[in-house]
């Protein structure tokens, strides 16, 4: 066992996030989509678990996150909340569940808490979400914002490229971040933006920033778990560090299993149930 972090026994809340920023303590966040992974993650002491709509790409086999539905998210959020005890659970609002109308946005956010056991919701976008965020927050639901590369807008961006890398776009992103804070967000994800910009945004805000491809100057970091454990192998963004190679380990395990089945090497004695010789003799007599 190579635990280097003492697992925490206390629940993380949105207030913990704010206090951690004040104390200069870094926040760790990872994505999960099932109870098994969420349980291990919780045991590891991670501060927060995001049930991201990356679900669509890394678990459900879609090309983008756009196909993910509210029902998909509720199903996986429920599983994560069954598996986790202490982490702050954030559920991603999928495409078209908060963009069409404010009432929809509030209702769908409420379902994340009421039906799926999440503690907060995350949504993508800047100033255009101001009124929506205010309405969700005023219903008592904590909101995490998401700026920079917002994957639900992939068709506008033309791909998953770095964002806000011009002076004008950087200025706009900082303005958006301040508007999201003012609207009531308790935290912001900054995805795929220049590290220098992320650091300035982080220093200008009272709420914590959680970076993914946004450098070390953010208040915390998030990674998509199947990327960081080397399970998702279709492509790996530059900002991912692989802490394991589950793809190769699983491929090796599956291949050895197939070989064992084909050669009669599995199951062995240790994986086999037996009955006493006396009972077996009696069984043979009854079966005659
Ligand atoms: O969907 C997701 O997993 C996310 C992270 C990349 C922040 O939004």
mmCIF file of C-alpha atoms and ligand atoms in Angstrom:
data_model
loop_
_atom_site.group_PDB
_atom_site.id
_atom_site.type_symbol
_atom_site.label_atom_id
_atom_site.label_comp_id
_atom_site.label_asym_id
_atom_site.label_seq_id
_atom_site.Cartn_x
_atom_site.Cartn_y
_atom_site.Cartn_z
ATOM 1 C CA UNK A 1 0.000 0.000 0.000
ATOM 2 C CA UNK A 2 1.465 3.348 -0.957
ATOM 3 C CA UNK A 3 -0.928 5.816 0.713
ATOM 4 C CA UNK A 4 0.862 9.113 1.151
ATOM 5 C CA UNK A 5 -2.202 11.085 2.271
ATOM 6 C CA UNK A 6 -3.990 10.436 5.556
ATOM 7 C CA UNK A 7 -7.626 9.626 4.581
ATOM 8 C CA UNK A 8 -9.970 12.302 5.924
ATOM 9 C CA UNK A 9 -12.886 11.422 8.200
ATOM 10 C CA UNK A 10 -14.720 14.770 7.855
ATOM 11 C CA UNK A 11 -17.267 15.658 5.211
ATOM 12 C CA UNK A 12 -16.255 18.300 2.685
ATOM 13 C CA UNK A 13 -18.868 21.008 2.153
ATOM 14 C CA UNK A 14 -19.034 24.058 -0.089
ATOM 15 C CA UNK A 15 -17.927 26.055 2.977
ATOM 16 C CA UNK A 16 -14.868 23.797 3.317
ATOM 17 C CA UNK A 17 -13.938 24.828 -0.245
ATOM 18 C CA UNK A 18 -14.054 28.536 0.672
ATOM 19 C CA UNK A 19 -12.133 27.992 3.935
ATOM 20 C CA UNK A 20 -9.484 25.950 2.127
ATOM 21 C CA UNK A 21 -8.920 28.788 -0.318
ATOM 22 C CA UNK A 22 -8.541 31.234 2.594
ATOM 23 C CA UNK A 23 -5.982 28.926 4.241
ATOM 24 C CA UNK A 24 -4.140 28.367 0.954
ATOM 25 C CA UNK A 25 -4.856 24.605 1.034
ATOM 26 C CA UNK A 26 -5.204 22.901 -2.342
ATOM 27 C CA UNK A 27 -8.479 21.147 -3.204
ATOM 28 C CA UNK A 28 -8.440 17.727 -4.906
ATOM 29 C CA UNK A 29 -11.320 16.658 -7.126
ATOM 30 C CA UNK A 30 -11.795 13.648 -9.422
ATOM 31 C CA UNK A 31 -14.654 12.403 -11.554
ATOM 32 C CA UNK A 32 -16.578 9.198 -10.814
ATOM 33 C CA UNK A 33 -19.586 7.578 -12.426
ATOM 34 C CA UNK A 34 -20.257 4.473 -10.270
ATOM 35 C CA UNK A 35 -20.486 3.425 -6.620
ATOM 36 C CA UNK A 36 -17.412 1.162 -6.703
ATOM 37 C CA UNK A 37 -15.025 3.872 -7.902
ATOM 38 C CA UNK A 38 -16.636 6.522 -5.691
ATOM 39 C CA UNK A 39 -16.088 4.281 -2.654
ATOM 40 C CA UNK A 40 -12.372 3.849 -3.351
ATOM 41 C CA UNK A 41 -12.044 7.543 -4.086
ATOM 42 C CA UNK A 42 -13.766 8.481 -0.857
ATOM 43 C CA UNK A 43 -11.443 6.107 1.023
ATOM 44 C CA UNK A 44 -8.471 7.886 -0.571
ATOM 45 C CA UNK A 45 -9.610 11.159 1.011
ATOM 46 C CA UNK A 46 -10.304 13.148 -2.167
ATOM 47 C CA UNK A 47 -12.116 16.369 -1.239
ATOM 48 C CA UNK A 48 -14.722 16.312 -3.971
ATOM 49 C CA UNK A 49 -16.180 13.983 -6.587
ATOM 50 C CA UNK A 50 -17.598 15.344 -9.813
ATOM 51 C CA UNK A 51 -20.092 13.219 -11.688
ATOM 52 C CA UNK A 52 -19.124 14.890 -14.940
ATOM 53 C CA UNK A 53 -20.984 14.681 -18.214
ATOM 54 C CA UNK A 54 -17.608 13.361 -19.458
ATOM 55 C CA UNK A 55 -19.614 10.227 -18.574
ATOM 56 C CA UNK A 56 -20.804 10.343 -22.194
ATOM 57 C CA UNK A 57 -17.312 10.094 -23.650
ATOM 58 C CA UNK A 58 -15.441 7.914 -21.161
ATOM 59 C CA UNK A 59 -18.186 5.498 -20.072
ATOM 60 C CA UNK A 60 -21.109 5.591 -22.520
ATOM 61 C CA UNK A 61 -19.066 5.615 -25.735
ATOM 62 C CA UNK A 62 -20.262 8.893 -27.290
ATOM 63 C CA UNK A 63 -17.947 11.183 -29.313
ATOM 64 C CA UNK A 64 -18.893 14.264 -27.259
ATOM 65 C CA UNK A 65 -20.810 15.115 -24.073
ATOM 66 C CA UNK A 66 -23.804 16.466 -26.011
ATOM 67 C CA UNK A 67 -25.763 13.205 -26.077
ATOM 68 C CA UNK A 68 -25.825 12.810 -22.272
ATOM 69 C CA UNK A 69 -29.329 13.165 -20.826
ATOM 70 C CA UNK A 70 -30.710 14.123 -17.437
ATOM 71 C CA UNK A 71 -31.751 10.493 -16.907
ATOM 72 C CA UNK A 72 -28.176 9.301 -17.638
ATOM 73 C CA UNK A 73 -26.810 11.781 -15.120
ATOM 74 C CA UNK A 74 -29.356 10.941 -12.403
ATOM 75 C CA UNK A 75 -28.647 7.222 -12.787
ATOM 76 C CA UNK A 76 -24.885 7.656 -12.362
ATOM 77 C CA UNK A 77 -25.138 10.382 -9.700
ATOM 78 C CA UNK A 78 -27.301 8.054 -7.570
ATOM 79 C CA UNK A 79 -24.661 5.324 -7.843
ATOM 80 C CA UNK A 80 -21.858 7.709 -6.839
ATOM 81 C CA UNK A 81 -23.820 9.014 -3.878
ATOM 82 C CA UNK A 82 -24.391 5.429 -2.669
ATOM 83 C CA UNK A 83 -20.636 4.780 -2.817
ATOM 84 C CA UNK A 84 -19.355 7.956 -1.210
ATOM 85 C CA UNK A 85 -19.405 9.186 2.418
ATOM 86 C CA UNK A 86 -17.276 12.300 2.871
ATOM 87 C CA UNK A 87 -16.554 13.907 -0.484
ATOM 88 C CA UNK A 88 -18.475 16.936 -1.723
ATOM 89 C CA UNK A 89 -20.556 15.548 -4.592
ATOM 90 C CA UNK A 90 -21.065 17.759 -7.632
ATOM 91 C CA UNK A 91 -23.415 16.700 -10.449
ATOM 92 C CA UNK A 92 -22.938 18.118 -13.940
ATOM 93 C CA UNK A 93 -26.061 19.528 -15.590
ATOM 94 C CA UNK A 94 -26.078 18.000 -19.087
ATOM 95 C CA UNK A 95 -26.576 19.849 -22.372
ATOM 96 C CA UNK A 96 -30.033 21.424 -22.807
ATOM 97 C CA UNK A 97 -31.098 20.965 -19.183
ATOM 98 C CA UNK A 98 -30.290 24.568 -18.148
ATOM 99 C CA UNK A 99 -29.882 26.579 -21.381
ATOM 100 C CA UNK A 100 -33.519 26.734 -22.517
ATOM 101 C CA UNK A 101 -35.288 28.233 -19.531
ATOM 102 C CA UNK A 102 -34.543 29.260 -15.969
ATOM 103 C CA UNK A 103 -37.407 27.182 -14.549
ATOM 104 C CA UNK A 104 -36.031 24.070 -16.234
ATOM 105 C CA UNK A 105 -32.597 24.834 -14.866
ATOM 106 C CA UNK A 106 -33.863 25.173 -11.289
ATOM 107 C CA UNK A 107 -36.010 22.043 -11.561
ATOM 108 C CA UNK A 108 -33.205 19.936 -13.025
ATOM 109 C CA UNK A 109 -30.738 21.218 -10.436
ATOM 110 C CA UNK A 110 -33.219 20.313 -7.709
ATOM 111 C CA UNK A 111 -33.485 16.762 -9.057
ATOM 112 C CA UNK A 112 -29.712 16.396 -8.746
ATOM 113 C CA UNK A 113 -29.965 17.046 -5.003
ATOM 114 C CA UNK A 114 -33.379 15.600 -4.206
ATOM 115 C CA UNK A 115 -33.295 12.413 -6.307
ATOM 116 C CA UNK A 116 -29.595 11.752 -6.820
ATOM 117 C CA UNK A 117 -27.960 12.797 -3.541
ATOM 118 C CA UNK A 118 -25.642 15.442 -5.016
ATOM 119 C CA UNK A 119 -24.572 18.411 -2.860
ATOM 120 C CA UNK A 120 -24.108 20.875 -5.731
ATOM 121 C CA UNK A 121 -24.483 21.204 -9.494
ATOM 122 C CA UNK A 122 -22.040 22.367 -12.154
ATOM 123 C CA UNK A 123 -22.950 24.195 -15.333
ATOM 124 C CA UNK A 124 -20.963 25.651 -18.233
ATOM 125 C CA UNK A 125 -20.819 29.235 -19.445
ATOM 126 C CA UNK A 126 -20.144 32.828 -18.467
ATOM 127 C CA UNK A 127 -22.225 36.029 -18.356
ATOM 128 C CA UNK A 128 -25.059 34.411 -20.369
ATOM 129 C CA UNK A 129 -25.749 32.176 -17.334
ATOM 130 C CA UNK A 130 -25.969 34.999 -14.784
ATOM 131 C CA UNK A 131 -29.736 34.928 -14.229
ATOM 132 C CA UNK A 132 -29.869 31.116 -14.322
ATOM 133 C CA UNK A 133 -27.186 30.791 -11.650
ATOM 134 C CA UNK A 134 -28.891 33.387 -9.441
ATOM 135 C CA UNK A 135 -32.177 31.477 -9.672
ATOM 136 C CA UNK A 136 -30.580 28.104 -8.844
ATOM 137 C CA UNK A 137 -28.617 29.557 -5.928
ATOM 138 C CA UNK A 138 -31.719 31.307 -4.596
ATOM 139 C CA UNK A 139 -33.409 27.888 -4.496
ATOM 140 C CA UNK A 140 -30.689 26.823 -2.026
ATOM 141 C CA UNK A 141 -28.636 24.837 -4.518
ATOM 142 C CA UNK A 142 -24.869 25.446 -4.634
ATOM 143 C CA UNK A 143 -23.523 26.044 -8.153
ATOM 144 C CA UNK A 144 -20.039 25.431 -9.524
ATOM 145 C CA UNK A 145 -19.287 27.398 -12.708
ATOM 146 C CA UNK A 146 -17.175 26.191 -15.624
ATOM 147 C CA UNK A 147 -15.206 28.528 -17.933
ATOM 148 C CA UNK A 148 -12.600 28.136 -20.670
ATOM 149 C CA UNK A 149 -12.999 24.981 -22.704
ATOM 150 C CA UNK A 150 -16.637 24.156 -22.051
ATOM 151 C CA UNK A 151 -17.157 20.833 -23.859
ATOM 152 C CA UNK A 152 -20.902 21.361 -24.415
ATOM 153 C CA UNK A 153 -19.882 24.171 -26.834
ATOM 154 C CA UNK A 154 -17.458 21.961 -28.780
ATOM 155 C CA UNK A 155 -19.299 22.683 -32.036
ATOM 156 C CA UNK A 156 -18.779 26.417 -31.580
ATOM 157 C CA UNK A 157 -15.099 25.957 -30.677
ATOM 158 C CA UNK A 158 -14.509 23.512 -33.553
ATOM 159 C CA UNK A 159 -12.712 21.035 -31.273
ATOM 160 C CA UNK A 160 -11.197 20.624 -27.817
ATOM 161 C CA UNK A 161 -8.532 23.357 -28.149
ATOM 162 C CA UNK A 162 -7.027 25.724 -25.556
ATOM 163 C CA UNK A 163 -9.264 28.744 -24.895
ATOM 164 C CA UNK A 164 -8.712 32.400 -23.905
ATOM 165 C CA UNK A 165 -5.246 32.571 -25.426
ATOM 166 C CA UNK A 166 -5.694 36.052 -26.872
ATOM 167 C CA UNK A 167 -5.666 39.230 -24.772
ATOM 168 C CA UNK A 168 -9.302 40.030 -25.623
ATOM 169 C CA UNK A 169 -10.531 36.517 -24.806
ATOM 170 C CA UNK A 170 -8.501 36.484 -21.580
ATOM 171 C CA UNK A 171 -10.074 39.806 -20.480
ATOM 172 C CA UNK A 172 -13.537 38.434 -21.265
ATOM 173 C CA UNK A 173 -12.863 35.259 -19.270
ATOM 174 C CA UNK A 174 -11.793 37.261 -16.199
ATOM 175 C CA UNK A 175 -14.955 39.380 -16.486
ATOM 176 C CA UNK A 176 -17.045 36.214 -16.766
ATOM 177 C CA UNK A 177 -15.351 34.738 -13.685
ATOM 178 C CA UNK A 178 -16.205 37.854 -11.649
ATOM 179 C CA UNK A 179 -19.818 37.748 -12.888
ATOM 180 C CA UNK A 180 -20.134 34.063 -11.918
ATOM 181 C CA UNK A 181 -18.776 34.837 -8.440
ATOM 182 C CA UNK A 182 -21.187 37.761 -8.120
ATOM 183 C CA UNK A 183 -24.064 35.499 -9.258
ATOM 184 C CA UNK A 184 -23.410 33.177 -6.312
ATOM 185 C CA UNK A 185 -21.154 30.355 -7.584
ATOM 186 C CA UNK A 186 -19.199 28.756 -4.716
ATOM 187 C CA UNK A 187 -16.393 27.652 -7.026
ATOM 188 C CA UNK A 188 -15.304 27.666 -10.686
ATOM 189 C CA UNK A 189 -13.751 25.069 -12.967
ATOM 190 C CA UNK A 190 -11.195 26.591 -15.347
ATOM 191 C CA UNK A 191 -10.535 24.221 -18.236
ATOM 192 C CA UNK A 192 -7.745 24.392 -20.838
ATOM 193 C CA UNK A 193 -6.678 28.007 -20.487
ATOM 194 C CA UNK A 194 -3.178 29.519 -20.191
ATOM 195 C CA UNK A 195 -1.677 28.985 -16.725
ATOM 196 C CA UNK A 196 -0.805 32.694 -16.280
ATOM 197 C CA UNK A 197 -4.411 33.692 -16.899
ATOM 198 C CA UNK A 198 -5.745 31.022 -14.514
ATOM 199 C CA UNK A 199 -3.426 32.323 -11.791
ATOM 200 C CA UNK A 200 -4.616 35.916 -12.222
ATOM 201 C CA UNK A 201 -8.271 34.798 -12.184
ATOM 202 C CA UNK A 202 -7.585 32.733 -9.059
ATOM 203 C CA UNK A 203 -5.997 35.707 -7.283
ATOM 204 C CA UNK A 204 -8.864 38.054 -8.208
ATOM 205 C CA UNK A 205 -11.587 35.731 -6.893
ATOM 206 C CA UNK A 206 -12.682 34.970 -3.326
ATOM 207 C CA UNK A 207 -14.164 31.634 -4.448
ATOM 208 C CA UNK A 208 -11.812 28.743 -5.286
ATOM 209 C CA UNK A 209 -10.841 27.858 -8.842
ATOM 210 C CA UNK A 210 -10.478 24.197 -9.788
ATOM 211 C CA UNK A 211 -8.177 23.771 -12.765
ATOM 212 C CA UNK A 212 -8.038 21.148 -15.471
ATOM 213 C CA UNK A 213 -5.372 22.048 -17.983
ATOM 214 C CA UNK A 214 -5.097 25.465 -16.312
ATOM 215 C CA UNK A 215 -1.745 25.170 -14.545
ATOM 216 C CA UNK A 216 -0.643 24.957 -10.945
ATOM 217 C CA UNK A 217 -1.855 28.402 -9.878
ATOM 218 C CA UNK A 218 -5.475 27.305 -9.342
ATOM 219 C CA UNK A 219 -6.862 26.618 -5.859
ATOM 220 C CA UNK A 220 -7.472 22.978 -6.741
ATOM 221 C CA UNK A 221 -7.268 20.446 -9.530
ATOM 222 C CA UNK A 222 -9.700 18.051 -11.174
ATOM 223 C CA UNK A 223 -8.989 15.215 -13.608
ATOM 224 C CA UNK A 224 -11.250 12.823 -15.467
ATOM 225 C CA UNK A 225 -10.556 9.552 -13.644
ATOM 226 C CA UNK A 226 -10.455 7.164 -16.631
ATOM 227 C CA UNK A 227 -7.773 9.505 -18.081
ATOM 228 C CA UNK A 228 -5.633 9.657 -14.935
ATOM 229 C CA UNK A 229 -5.750 5.914 -14.287
ATOM 230 C CA UNK A 230 -4.901 5.216 -17.949
ATOM 231 C CA UNK A 231 -8.180 3.440 -18.621
ATOM 232 C CA UNK A 232 -9.508 5.689 -21.397
ATOM 233 C CA UNK A 233 -7.063 5.309 -24.267
ATOM 234 C CA UNK A 234 -8.849 6.826 -27.313
ATOM 235 C CA UNK A 235 -6.950 10.106 -26.748
ATOM 236 C CA UNK A 236 -5.149 11.717 -23.823
ATOM 237 C CA UNK A 237 -5.124 15.504 -23.391
ATOM 238 C CA UNK A 238 -1.701 17.091 -22.729
ATOM 239 C CA UNK A 239 -2.768 18.159 -19.218
ATOM 240 C CA UNK A 240 -3.385 14.594 -17.991
ATOM 241 C CA UNK A 241 -0.847 12.854 -15.777
ATOM 242 C CA UNK A 242 -1.347 9.084 -15.798
ATOM 243 C CA UNK A 243 -1.075 7.659 -12.281
ATOM 244 C CA UNK A 244 -1.741 4.085 -13.450
ATOM 245 C CA UNK A 245 -2.148 2.114 -16.631
ATOM 246 C CA UNK A 246 -5.470 0.325 -16.175
ATOM 247 C CA UNK A 247 -5.988 -0.136 -19.915
ATOM 248 C CA UNK A 248 -2.881 -2.311 -20.222
ATOM 249 C CA UNK A 249 -3.503 -4.048 -16.879
ATOM 250 C CA UNK A 250 -7.086 -4.931 -17.892
ATOM 251 C CA UNK A 251 -6.037 -6.062 -21.356
ATOM 252 C CA UNK A 252 -3.416 -8.292 -19.778
ATOM 253 C CA UNK A 253 -5.894 -9.698 -17.214
ATOM 254 C CA UNK A 254 -8.565 -10.409 -19.857
ATOM 255 C CA UNK A 255 -6.032 -12.059 -22.212
ATOM 256 C CA UNK A 256 -4.620 -14.308 -19.471
ATOM 257 C CA UNK A 257 -8.156 -15.286 -18.409
ATOM 258 C CA UNK A 258 -9.080 -16.259 -21.986
ATOM 259 C CA UNK A 259 -5.932 -18.352 -22.278
ATOM 260 C CA UNK A 260 -6.610 -20.050 -18.918
ATOM 261 C CA UNK A 261 -10.202 -20.869 -19.942
ATOM 262 C CA UNK A 262 -9.068 -22.233 -23.297
ATOM 263 C CA UNK A 263 -6.283 -24.354 -21.822
ATOM 264 C CA UNK A 264 -8.311 -25.609 -18.838
ATOM 265 C CA UNK A 265 -6.091 -23.703 -16.391
ATOM 266 C CA UNK A 266 -9.127 -21.942 -14.889
ATOM 267 C CA UNK A 267 -10.839 -22.748 -12.609
ATOM 268 C CA UNK A 268 -8.236 -24.491 -10.432
ATOM 269 C CA UNK A 269 -8.727 -26.373 -7.152
ATOM 270 C CA UNK A 270 -8.772 -23.092 -5.161
ATOM 271 C CA UNK A 271 -11.739 -21.771 -7.165
ATOM 272 C CA UNK A 272 -13.753 -25.008 -6.958
ATOM 273 C CA UNK A 273 -16.402 -26.147 -4.412
ATOM 274 C CA UNK A 274 -16.426 -29.755 -3.157
ATOM 275 C CA UNK A 275 -18.572 -32.013 -0.958
ATOM 276 C CA UNK A 276 -17.382 -34.706 1.452
ATOM 277 C CA UNK A 277 -16.579 -38.163 -0.002
ATOM 278 C CA UNK A 278 -19.344 -39.687 2.128
ATOM 279 C CA UNK A 279 -21.973 -37.274 0.778
ATOM 280 C CA UNK A 280 -20.710 -37.858 -2.735
ATOM 281 C CA UNK A 281 -21.005 -41.653 -2.344
ATOM 282 C CA UNK A 282 -24.565 -41.140 -1.137
ATOM 283 C CA UNK A 283 -25.266 -38.784 -4.046
ATOM 284 C CA UNK A 284 -24.032 -41.354 -6.560
ATOM 285 C CA UNK A 285 -26.268 -43.972 -4.924
ATOM 286 C CA UNK A 286 -29.306 -41.651 -5.180
ATOM 287 C CA UNK A 287 -28.536 -40.732 -8.761
ATOM 288 C CA UNK A 288 -28.432 -44.341 -9.970
HETATM 289 O O1 LIG B 1 -17.505 16.484 -17.372
HETATM 290 C C1 LIG B 1 -16.461 16.571 -16.723
HETATM 291 O O2 LIG B 1 -15.846 15.582 -16.301
HETATM 292 C C2 LIG B 1 -15.950 17.914 -16.472
HETATM 293 C C3 LIG B 1 -14.527 18.036 -16.050
HETATM 294 C C4 LIG B 1 -13.651 17.933 -17.229
HETATM 295 C C5 LIG B 1 -14.279 19.287 -15.282
HETATM 296 O O3 LIG B 1 -16.637 18.867 -16.675
#
